[in-house]
PDB file of C-alpha atoms in Angstrom:
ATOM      1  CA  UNK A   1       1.283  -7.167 -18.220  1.00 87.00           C
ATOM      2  CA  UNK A   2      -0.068  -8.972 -15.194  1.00 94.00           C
ATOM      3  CA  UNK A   3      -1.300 -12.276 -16.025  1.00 96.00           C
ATOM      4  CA  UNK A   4      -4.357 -13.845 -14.199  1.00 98.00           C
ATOM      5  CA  UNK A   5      -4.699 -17.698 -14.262  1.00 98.00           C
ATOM      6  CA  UNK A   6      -7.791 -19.483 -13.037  1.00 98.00           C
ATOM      7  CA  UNK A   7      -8.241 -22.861 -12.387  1.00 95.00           C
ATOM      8  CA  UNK A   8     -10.095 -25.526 -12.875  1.00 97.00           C
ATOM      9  CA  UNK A   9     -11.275 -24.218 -16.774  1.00 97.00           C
ATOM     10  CA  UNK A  10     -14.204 -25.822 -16.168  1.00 97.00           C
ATOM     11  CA  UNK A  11     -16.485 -27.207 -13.268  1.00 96.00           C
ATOM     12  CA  UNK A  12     -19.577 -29.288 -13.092  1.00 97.00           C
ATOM     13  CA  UNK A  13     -21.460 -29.731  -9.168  1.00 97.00           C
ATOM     14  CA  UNK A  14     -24.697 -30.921  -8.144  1.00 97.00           C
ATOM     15  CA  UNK A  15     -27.127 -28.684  -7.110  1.00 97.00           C
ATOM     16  CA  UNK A  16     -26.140 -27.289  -3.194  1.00 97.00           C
ATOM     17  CA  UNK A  17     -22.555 -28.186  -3.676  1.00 97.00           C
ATOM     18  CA  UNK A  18     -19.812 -25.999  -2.998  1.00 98.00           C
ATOM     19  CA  UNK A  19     -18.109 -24.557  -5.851  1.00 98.00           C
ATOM     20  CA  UNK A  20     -14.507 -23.124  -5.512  1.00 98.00           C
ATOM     21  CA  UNK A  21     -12.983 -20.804  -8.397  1.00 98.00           C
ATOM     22  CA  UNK A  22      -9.065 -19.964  -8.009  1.00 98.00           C
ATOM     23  CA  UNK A  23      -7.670 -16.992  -9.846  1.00 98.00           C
ATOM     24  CA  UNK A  24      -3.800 -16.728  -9.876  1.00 98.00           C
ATOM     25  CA  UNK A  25      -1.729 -13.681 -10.785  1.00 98.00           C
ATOM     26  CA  UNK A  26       1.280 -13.664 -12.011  1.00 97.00           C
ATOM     27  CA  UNK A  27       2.673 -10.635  -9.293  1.00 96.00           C
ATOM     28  CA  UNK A  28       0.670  -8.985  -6.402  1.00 96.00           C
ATOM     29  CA  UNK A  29      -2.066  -6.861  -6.724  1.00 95.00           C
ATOM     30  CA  UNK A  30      -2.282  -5.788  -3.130  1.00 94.00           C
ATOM     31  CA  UNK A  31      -1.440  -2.682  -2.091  1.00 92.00           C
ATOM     32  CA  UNK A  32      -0.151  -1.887   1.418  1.00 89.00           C
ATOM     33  CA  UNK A  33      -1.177   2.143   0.927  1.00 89.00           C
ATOM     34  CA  UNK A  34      -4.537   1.203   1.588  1.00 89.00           C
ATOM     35  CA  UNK A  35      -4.880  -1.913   2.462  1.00 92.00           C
ATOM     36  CA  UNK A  36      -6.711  -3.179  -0.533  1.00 94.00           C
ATOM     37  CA  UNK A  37      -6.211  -5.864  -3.313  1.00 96.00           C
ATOM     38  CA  UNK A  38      -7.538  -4.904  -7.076  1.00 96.00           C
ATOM     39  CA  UNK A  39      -9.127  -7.947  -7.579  1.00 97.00           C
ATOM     40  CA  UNK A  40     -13.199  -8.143  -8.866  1.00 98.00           C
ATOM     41  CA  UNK A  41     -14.838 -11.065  -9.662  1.00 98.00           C
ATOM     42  CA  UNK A  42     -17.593 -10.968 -13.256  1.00 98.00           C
ATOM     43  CA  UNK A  43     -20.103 -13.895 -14.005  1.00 98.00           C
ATOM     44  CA  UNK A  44     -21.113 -14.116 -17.539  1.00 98.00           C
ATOM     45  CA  UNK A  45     -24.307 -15.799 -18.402  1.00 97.00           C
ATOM     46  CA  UNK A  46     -24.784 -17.060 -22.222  1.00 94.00           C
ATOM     47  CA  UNK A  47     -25.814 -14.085 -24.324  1.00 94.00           C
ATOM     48  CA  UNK A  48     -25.429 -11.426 -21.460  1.00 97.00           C
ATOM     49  CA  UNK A  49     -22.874  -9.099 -20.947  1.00 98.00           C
ATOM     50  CA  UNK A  50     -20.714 -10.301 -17.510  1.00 98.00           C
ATOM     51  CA  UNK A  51     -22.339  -8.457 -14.568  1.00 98.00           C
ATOM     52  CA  UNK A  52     -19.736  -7.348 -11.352  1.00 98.00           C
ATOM     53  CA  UNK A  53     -20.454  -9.619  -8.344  1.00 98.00           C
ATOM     54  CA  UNK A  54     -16.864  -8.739  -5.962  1.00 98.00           C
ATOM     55  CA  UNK A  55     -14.923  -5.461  -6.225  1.00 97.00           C
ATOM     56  CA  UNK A  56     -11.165  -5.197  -4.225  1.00 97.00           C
ATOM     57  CA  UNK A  57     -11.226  -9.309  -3.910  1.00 97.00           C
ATOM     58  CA  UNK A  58     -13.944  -9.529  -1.239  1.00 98.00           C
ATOM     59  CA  UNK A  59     -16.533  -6.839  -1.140  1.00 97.00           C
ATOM     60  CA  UNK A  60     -19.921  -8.187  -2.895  1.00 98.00           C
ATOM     61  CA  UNK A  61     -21.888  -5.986  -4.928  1.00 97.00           C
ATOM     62  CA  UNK A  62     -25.227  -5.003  -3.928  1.00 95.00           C
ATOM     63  CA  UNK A  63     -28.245  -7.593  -4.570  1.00 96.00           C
ATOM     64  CA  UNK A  64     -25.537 -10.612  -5.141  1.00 97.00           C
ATOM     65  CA  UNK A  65     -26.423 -13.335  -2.593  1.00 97.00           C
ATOM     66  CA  UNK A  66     -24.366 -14.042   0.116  1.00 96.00           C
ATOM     67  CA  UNK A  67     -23.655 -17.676  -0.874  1.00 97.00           C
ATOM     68  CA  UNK A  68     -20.871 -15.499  -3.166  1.00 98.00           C
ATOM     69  CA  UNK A  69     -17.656 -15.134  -1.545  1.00 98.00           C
ATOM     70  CA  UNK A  70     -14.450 -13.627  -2.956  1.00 98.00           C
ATOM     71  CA  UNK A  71     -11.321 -14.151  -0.715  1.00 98.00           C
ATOM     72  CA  UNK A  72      -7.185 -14.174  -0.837  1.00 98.00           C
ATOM     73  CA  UNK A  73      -4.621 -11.578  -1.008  1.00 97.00           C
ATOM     74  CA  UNK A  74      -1.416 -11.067  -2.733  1.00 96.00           C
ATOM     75  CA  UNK A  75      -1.330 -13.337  -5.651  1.00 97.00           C
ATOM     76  CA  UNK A  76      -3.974 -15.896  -4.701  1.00 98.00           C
ATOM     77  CA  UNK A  77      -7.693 -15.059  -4.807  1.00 98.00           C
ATOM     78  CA  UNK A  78     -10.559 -17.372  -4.238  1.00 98.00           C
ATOM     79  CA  UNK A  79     -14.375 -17.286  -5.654  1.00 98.00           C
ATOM     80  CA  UNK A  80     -16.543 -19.757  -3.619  1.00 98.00           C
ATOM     81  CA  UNK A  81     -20.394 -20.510  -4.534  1.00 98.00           C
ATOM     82  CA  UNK A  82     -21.624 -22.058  -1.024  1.00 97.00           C
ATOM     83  CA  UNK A  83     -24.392 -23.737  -2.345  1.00 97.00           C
ATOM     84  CA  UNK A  84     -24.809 -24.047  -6.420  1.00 97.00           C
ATOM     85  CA  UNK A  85     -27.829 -23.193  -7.832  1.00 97.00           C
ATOM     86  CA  UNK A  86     -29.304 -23.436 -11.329  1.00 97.00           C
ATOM     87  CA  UNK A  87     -29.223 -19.854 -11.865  1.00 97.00           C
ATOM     88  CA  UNK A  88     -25.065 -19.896 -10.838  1.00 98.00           C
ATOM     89  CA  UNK A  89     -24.970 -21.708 -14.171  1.00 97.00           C
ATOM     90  CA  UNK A  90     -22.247 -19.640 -15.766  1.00 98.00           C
ATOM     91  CA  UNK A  91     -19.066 -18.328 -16.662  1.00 98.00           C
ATOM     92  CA  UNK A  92     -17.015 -16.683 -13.943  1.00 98.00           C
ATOM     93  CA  UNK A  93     -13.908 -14.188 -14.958  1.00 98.00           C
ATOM     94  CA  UNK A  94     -11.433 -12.344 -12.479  1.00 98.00           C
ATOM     95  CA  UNK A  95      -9.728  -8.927 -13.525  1.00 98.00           C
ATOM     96  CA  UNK A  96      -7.075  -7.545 -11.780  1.00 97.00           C
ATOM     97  CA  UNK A  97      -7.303  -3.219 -11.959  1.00 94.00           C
ATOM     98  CA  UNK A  98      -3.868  -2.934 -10.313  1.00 92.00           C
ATOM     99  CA  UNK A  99      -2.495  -1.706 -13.242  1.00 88.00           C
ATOM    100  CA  UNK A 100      -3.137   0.791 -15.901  1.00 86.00           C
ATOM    101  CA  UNK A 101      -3.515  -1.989 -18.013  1.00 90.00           C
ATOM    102  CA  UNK A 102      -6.369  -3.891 -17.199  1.00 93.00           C
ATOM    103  CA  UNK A 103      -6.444  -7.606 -17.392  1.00 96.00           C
ATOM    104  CA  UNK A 104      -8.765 -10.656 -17.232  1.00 97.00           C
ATOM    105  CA  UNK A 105      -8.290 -14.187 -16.024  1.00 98.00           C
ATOM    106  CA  UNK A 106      -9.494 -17.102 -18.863  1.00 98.00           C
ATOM    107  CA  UNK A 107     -12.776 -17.810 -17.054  1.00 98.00           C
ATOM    108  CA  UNK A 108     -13.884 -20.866 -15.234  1.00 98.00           C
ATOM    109  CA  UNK A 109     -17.516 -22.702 -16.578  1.00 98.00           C
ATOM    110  CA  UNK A 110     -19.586 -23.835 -13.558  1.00 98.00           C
ATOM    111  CA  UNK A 111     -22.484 -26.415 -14.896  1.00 97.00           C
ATOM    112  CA  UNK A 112     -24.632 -28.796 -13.300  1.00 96.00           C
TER     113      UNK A 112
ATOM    114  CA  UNK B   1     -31.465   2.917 -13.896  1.00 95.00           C
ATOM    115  CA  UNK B   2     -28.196   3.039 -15.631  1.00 96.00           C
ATOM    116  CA  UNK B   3     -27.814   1.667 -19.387  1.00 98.00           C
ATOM    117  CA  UNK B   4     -25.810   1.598 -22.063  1.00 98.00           C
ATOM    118  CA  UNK B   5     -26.458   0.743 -25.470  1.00 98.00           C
ATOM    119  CA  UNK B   6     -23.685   0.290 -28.288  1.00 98.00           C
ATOM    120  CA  UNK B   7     -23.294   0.553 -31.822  1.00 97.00           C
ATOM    121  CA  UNK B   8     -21.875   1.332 -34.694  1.00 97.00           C
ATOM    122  CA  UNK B   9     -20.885  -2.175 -35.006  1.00 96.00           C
ATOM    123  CA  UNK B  10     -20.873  -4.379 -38.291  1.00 96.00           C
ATOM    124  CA  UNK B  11     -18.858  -6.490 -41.394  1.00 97.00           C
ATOM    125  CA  UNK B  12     -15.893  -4.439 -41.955  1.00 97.00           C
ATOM    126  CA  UNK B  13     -12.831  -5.558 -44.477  1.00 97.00           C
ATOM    127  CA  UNK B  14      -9.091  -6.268 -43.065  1.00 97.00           C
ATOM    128  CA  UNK B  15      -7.698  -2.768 -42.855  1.00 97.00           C
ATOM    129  CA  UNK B  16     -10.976  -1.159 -42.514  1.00 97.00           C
ATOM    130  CA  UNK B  17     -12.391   1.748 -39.670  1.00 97.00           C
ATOM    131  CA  UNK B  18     -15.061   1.277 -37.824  1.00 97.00           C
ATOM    132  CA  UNK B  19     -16.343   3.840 -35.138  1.00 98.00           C
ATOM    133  CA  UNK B  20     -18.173   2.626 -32.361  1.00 98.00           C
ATOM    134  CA  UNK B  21     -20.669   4.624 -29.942  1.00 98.00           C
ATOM    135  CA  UNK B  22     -22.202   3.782 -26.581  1.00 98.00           C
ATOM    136  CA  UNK B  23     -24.901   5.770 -25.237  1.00 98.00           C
ATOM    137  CA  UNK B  24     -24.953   6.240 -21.337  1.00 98.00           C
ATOM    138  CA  UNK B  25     -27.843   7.208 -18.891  1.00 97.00           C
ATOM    139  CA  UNK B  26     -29.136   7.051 -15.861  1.00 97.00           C
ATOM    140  CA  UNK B  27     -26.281   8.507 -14.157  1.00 96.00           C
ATOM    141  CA  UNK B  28     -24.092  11.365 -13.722  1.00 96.00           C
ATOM    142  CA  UNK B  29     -21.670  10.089 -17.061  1.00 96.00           C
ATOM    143  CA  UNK B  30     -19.334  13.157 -16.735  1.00 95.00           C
ATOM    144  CA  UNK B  31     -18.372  11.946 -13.324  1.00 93.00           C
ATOM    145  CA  UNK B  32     -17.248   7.989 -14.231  1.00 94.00           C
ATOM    146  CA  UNK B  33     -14.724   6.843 -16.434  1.00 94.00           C
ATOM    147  CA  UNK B  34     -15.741   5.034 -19.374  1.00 95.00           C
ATOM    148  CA  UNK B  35     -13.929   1.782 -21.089  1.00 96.00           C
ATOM    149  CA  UNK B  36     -14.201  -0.730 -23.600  1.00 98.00           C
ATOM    150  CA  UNK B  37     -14.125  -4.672 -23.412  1.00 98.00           C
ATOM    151  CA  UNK B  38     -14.132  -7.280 -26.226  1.00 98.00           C
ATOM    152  CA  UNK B  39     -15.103 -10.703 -26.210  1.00 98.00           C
ATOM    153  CA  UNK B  40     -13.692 -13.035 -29.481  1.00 98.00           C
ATOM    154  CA  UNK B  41     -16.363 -15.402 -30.596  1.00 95.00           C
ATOM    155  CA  UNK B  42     -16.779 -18.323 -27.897  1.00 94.00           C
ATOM    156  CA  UNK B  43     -13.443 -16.974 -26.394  1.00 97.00           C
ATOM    157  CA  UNK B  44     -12.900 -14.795 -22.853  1.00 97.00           C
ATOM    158  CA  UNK B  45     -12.994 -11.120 -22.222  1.00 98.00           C
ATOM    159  CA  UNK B  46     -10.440  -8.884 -23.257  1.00 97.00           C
ATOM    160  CA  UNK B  47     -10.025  -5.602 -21.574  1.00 96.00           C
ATOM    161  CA  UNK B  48      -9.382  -2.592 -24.758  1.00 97.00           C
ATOM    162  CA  UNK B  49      -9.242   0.359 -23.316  1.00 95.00           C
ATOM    163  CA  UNK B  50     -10.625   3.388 -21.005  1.00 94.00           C
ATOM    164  CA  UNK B  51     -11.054   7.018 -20.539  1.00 94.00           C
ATOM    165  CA  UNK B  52     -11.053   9.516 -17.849  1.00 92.00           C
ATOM    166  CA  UNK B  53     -14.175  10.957 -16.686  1.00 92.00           C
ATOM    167  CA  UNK B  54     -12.766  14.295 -18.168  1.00 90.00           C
ATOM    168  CA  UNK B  55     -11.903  12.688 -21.136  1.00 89.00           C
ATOM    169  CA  UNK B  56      -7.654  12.617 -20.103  1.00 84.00           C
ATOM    170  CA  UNK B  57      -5.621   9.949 -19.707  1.00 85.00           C
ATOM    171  CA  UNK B  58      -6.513   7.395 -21.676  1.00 93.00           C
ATOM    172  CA  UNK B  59      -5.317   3.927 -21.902  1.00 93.00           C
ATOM    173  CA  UNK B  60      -5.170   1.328 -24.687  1.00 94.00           C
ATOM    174  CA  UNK B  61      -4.189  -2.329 -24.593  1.00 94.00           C
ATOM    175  CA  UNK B  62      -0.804  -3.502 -26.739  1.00 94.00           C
ATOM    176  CA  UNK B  63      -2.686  -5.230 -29.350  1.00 96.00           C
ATOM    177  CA  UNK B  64      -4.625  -2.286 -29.937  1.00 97.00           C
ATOM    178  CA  UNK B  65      -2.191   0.591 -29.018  1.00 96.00           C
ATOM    179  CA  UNK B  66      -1.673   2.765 -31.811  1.00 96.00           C
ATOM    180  CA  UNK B  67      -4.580   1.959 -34.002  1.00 98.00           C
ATOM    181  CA  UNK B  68      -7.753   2.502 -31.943  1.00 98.00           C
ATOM    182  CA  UNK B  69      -8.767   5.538 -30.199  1.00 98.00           C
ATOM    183  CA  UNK B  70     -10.455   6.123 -27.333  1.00 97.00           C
ATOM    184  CA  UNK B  71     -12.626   9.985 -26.684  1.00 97.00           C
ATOM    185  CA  UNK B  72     -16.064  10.941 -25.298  1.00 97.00           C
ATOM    186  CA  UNK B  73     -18.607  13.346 -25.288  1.00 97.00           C
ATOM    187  CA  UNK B  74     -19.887  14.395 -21.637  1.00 96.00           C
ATOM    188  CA  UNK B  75     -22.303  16.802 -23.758  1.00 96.00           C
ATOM    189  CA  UNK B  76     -23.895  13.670 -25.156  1.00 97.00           C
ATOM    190  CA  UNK B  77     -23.185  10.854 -22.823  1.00 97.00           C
ATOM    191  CA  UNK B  78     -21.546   9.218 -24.952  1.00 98.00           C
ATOM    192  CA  UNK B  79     -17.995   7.232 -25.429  1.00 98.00           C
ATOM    193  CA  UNK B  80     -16.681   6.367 -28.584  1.00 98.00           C
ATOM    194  CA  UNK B  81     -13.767   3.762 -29.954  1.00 98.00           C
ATOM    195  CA  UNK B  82     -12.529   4.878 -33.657  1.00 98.00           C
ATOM    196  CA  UNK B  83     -10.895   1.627 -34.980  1.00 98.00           C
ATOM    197  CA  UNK B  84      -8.118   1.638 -37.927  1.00 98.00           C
ATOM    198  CA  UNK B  85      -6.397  -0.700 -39.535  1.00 98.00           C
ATOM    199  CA  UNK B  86      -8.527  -3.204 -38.357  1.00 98.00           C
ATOM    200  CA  UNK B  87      -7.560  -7.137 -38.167  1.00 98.00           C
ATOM    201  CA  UNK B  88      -9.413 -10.399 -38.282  1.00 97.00           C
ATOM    202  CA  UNK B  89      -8.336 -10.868 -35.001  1.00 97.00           C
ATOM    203  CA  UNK B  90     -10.102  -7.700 -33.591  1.00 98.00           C
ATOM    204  CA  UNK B  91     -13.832  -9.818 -34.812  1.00 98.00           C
ATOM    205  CA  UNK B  92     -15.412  -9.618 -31.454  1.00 98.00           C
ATOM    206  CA  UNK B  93     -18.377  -8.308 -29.486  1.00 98.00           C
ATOM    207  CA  UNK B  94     -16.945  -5.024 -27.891  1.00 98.00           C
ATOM    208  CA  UNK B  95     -18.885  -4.466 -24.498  1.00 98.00           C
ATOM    209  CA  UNK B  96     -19.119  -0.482 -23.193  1.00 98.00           C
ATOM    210  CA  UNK B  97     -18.399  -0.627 -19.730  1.00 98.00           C
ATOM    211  CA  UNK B  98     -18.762   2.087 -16.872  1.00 97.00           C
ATOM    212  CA  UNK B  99     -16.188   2.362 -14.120  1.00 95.00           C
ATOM    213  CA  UNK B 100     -16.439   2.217 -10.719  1.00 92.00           C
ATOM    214  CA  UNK B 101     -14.989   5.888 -10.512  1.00 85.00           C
ATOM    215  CA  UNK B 102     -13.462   8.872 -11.948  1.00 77.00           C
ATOM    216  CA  UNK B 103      -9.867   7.759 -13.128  1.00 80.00           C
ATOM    217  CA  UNK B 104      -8.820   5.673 -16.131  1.00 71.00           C
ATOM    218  CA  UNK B 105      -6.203   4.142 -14.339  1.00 78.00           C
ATOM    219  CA  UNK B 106      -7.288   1.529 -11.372  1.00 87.00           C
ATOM    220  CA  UNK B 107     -10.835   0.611 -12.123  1.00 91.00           C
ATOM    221  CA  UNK B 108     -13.398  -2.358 -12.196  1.00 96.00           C
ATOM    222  CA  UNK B 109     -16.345  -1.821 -14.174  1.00 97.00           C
ATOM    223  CA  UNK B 110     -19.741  -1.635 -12.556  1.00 96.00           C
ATOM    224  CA  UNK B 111     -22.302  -2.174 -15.081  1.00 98.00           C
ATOM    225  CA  UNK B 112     -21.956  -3.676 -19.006  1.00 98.00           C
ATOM    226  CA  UNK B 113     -23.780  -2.891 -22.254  1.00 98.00           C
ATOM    227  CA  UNK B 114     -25.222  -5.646 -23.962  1.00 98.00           C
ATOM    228  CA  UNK B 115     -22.520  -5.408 -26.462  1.00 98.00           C
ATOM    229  CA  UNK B 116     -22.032  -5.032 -30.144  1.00 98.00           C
ATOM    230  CA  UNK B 117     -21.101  -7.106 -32.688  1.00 98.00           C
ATOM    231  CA  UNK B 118     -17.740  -5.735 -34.922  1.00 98.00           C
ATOM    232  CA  UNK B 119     -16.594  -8.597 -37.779  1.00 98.00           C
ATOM    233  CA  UNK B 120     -13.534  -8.312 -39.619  1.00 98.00           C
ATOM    234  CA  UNK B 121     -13.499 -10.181 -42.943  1.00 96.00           C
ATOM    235  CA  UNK B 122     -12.681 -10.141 -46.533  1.00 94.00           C
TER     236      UNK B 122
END
């Protein structure tokens, strides 16, 4: 199975910082065919289910603000909060969907 | 407005079965496969398993390969995941999830359930 590792677990920022969320797999999930790495990007709030916010490593779901920006390609993917706010407050996942087996990184806590 | 609701969920014995059901709408469910994600108590996600939108091809995760099942019902949006010989270790919330397209292989999911609770005690 493809593993995912993400890094740092956990993360606490002042309000407008810049948060960055690394998610590192353990063999490439890019492929050349078309162009496209099978990398998406959940956030998790406590009690809610995780909601998508990046599909193939940078393409942001509709009605996800644009201070949410996946990036990378290969093995090394990037999640980047421009400028935290309260509501970011959460747990943030990566899957990789290059396989038929699905898998999920350990999630990363960003807190204030 | 797409939802989907879960259940079926509950306290189940080591060894137990436990069929769980997740009710789709507001979109065209024969057209999207359909897949299952767990979440241990304070732990991460786990991805379980996922069906075609036909109902073909599914796939299952190794630690639950061989002793869950995965089928649906396009009749009655619906997607269900028969558990046997269930562990402690399968205690979770189990999260119905709706991919992004057809196939069961390759896919994100696009929208979540709020999840239901399965616990596996003595």
């Amino acid at each position: 199975d493809i593993v995912l590792t993400q890094s740092p677990d956990s993360l606490a920022l002042s309000l407008g910082e810049r948060a960055t969320i690394n998610c590192k797999s353990s063999q490439s999930i890019f492929y050349s065919l078309n162009n496209k790495n099978y990398l998406a990007w959940y956030q998790q709030k406590p009690g809610q289910p995780p909601k998508l916010l990046i599909s193939w490593a940078s393409t942001r779901e509709s009605g996800v603000p644009d201070r949410f920006t996946g990036s990378g390609s290969g093995t090394d993917f990037t999640l980047t909060i421009s400028s935290l706010q309260a509501e970011d407050v959460a747990v943030y996942y990566c899957q990789q969907y290059s396989s038929l087996l699905s898998t999920f990184g350990q999630g990363t806590r960003v807190e204030i | 407005e797409v939802q989907l609701v879960e259940s079926g969920g509950g306290l189940i014995p080591p060894g137990g079965s436990l069929r769980l059901s997740c009710t789709a709408s507001g979109f065209r469910f024969r057209s999207y496969a359909m897949s299952w994600v767990r979440q241990a108590p304070g732990k991460g996600l786990q991805w379980v398993s996922i069906i075609s939108s036909g109902g073909h091809a599914p796939h299952y995760a190794d630690s639950v390969e061989g002793r869950f099942t995965i089928s649906r019902d396009n009749s009655e949006n619906t997607v269900f995941l028969q558990m046997n010989a269930l562990r402690v270790e399968d205690t979770a919330r189990y999260f119905c999830a709706k991919g992004y397209s057809d196939s069961s292989g390759y896919s994100y999911f696009d929208h979540w359930g709020p999840g239901i609770q399965v616990t596996v005690s003595s």
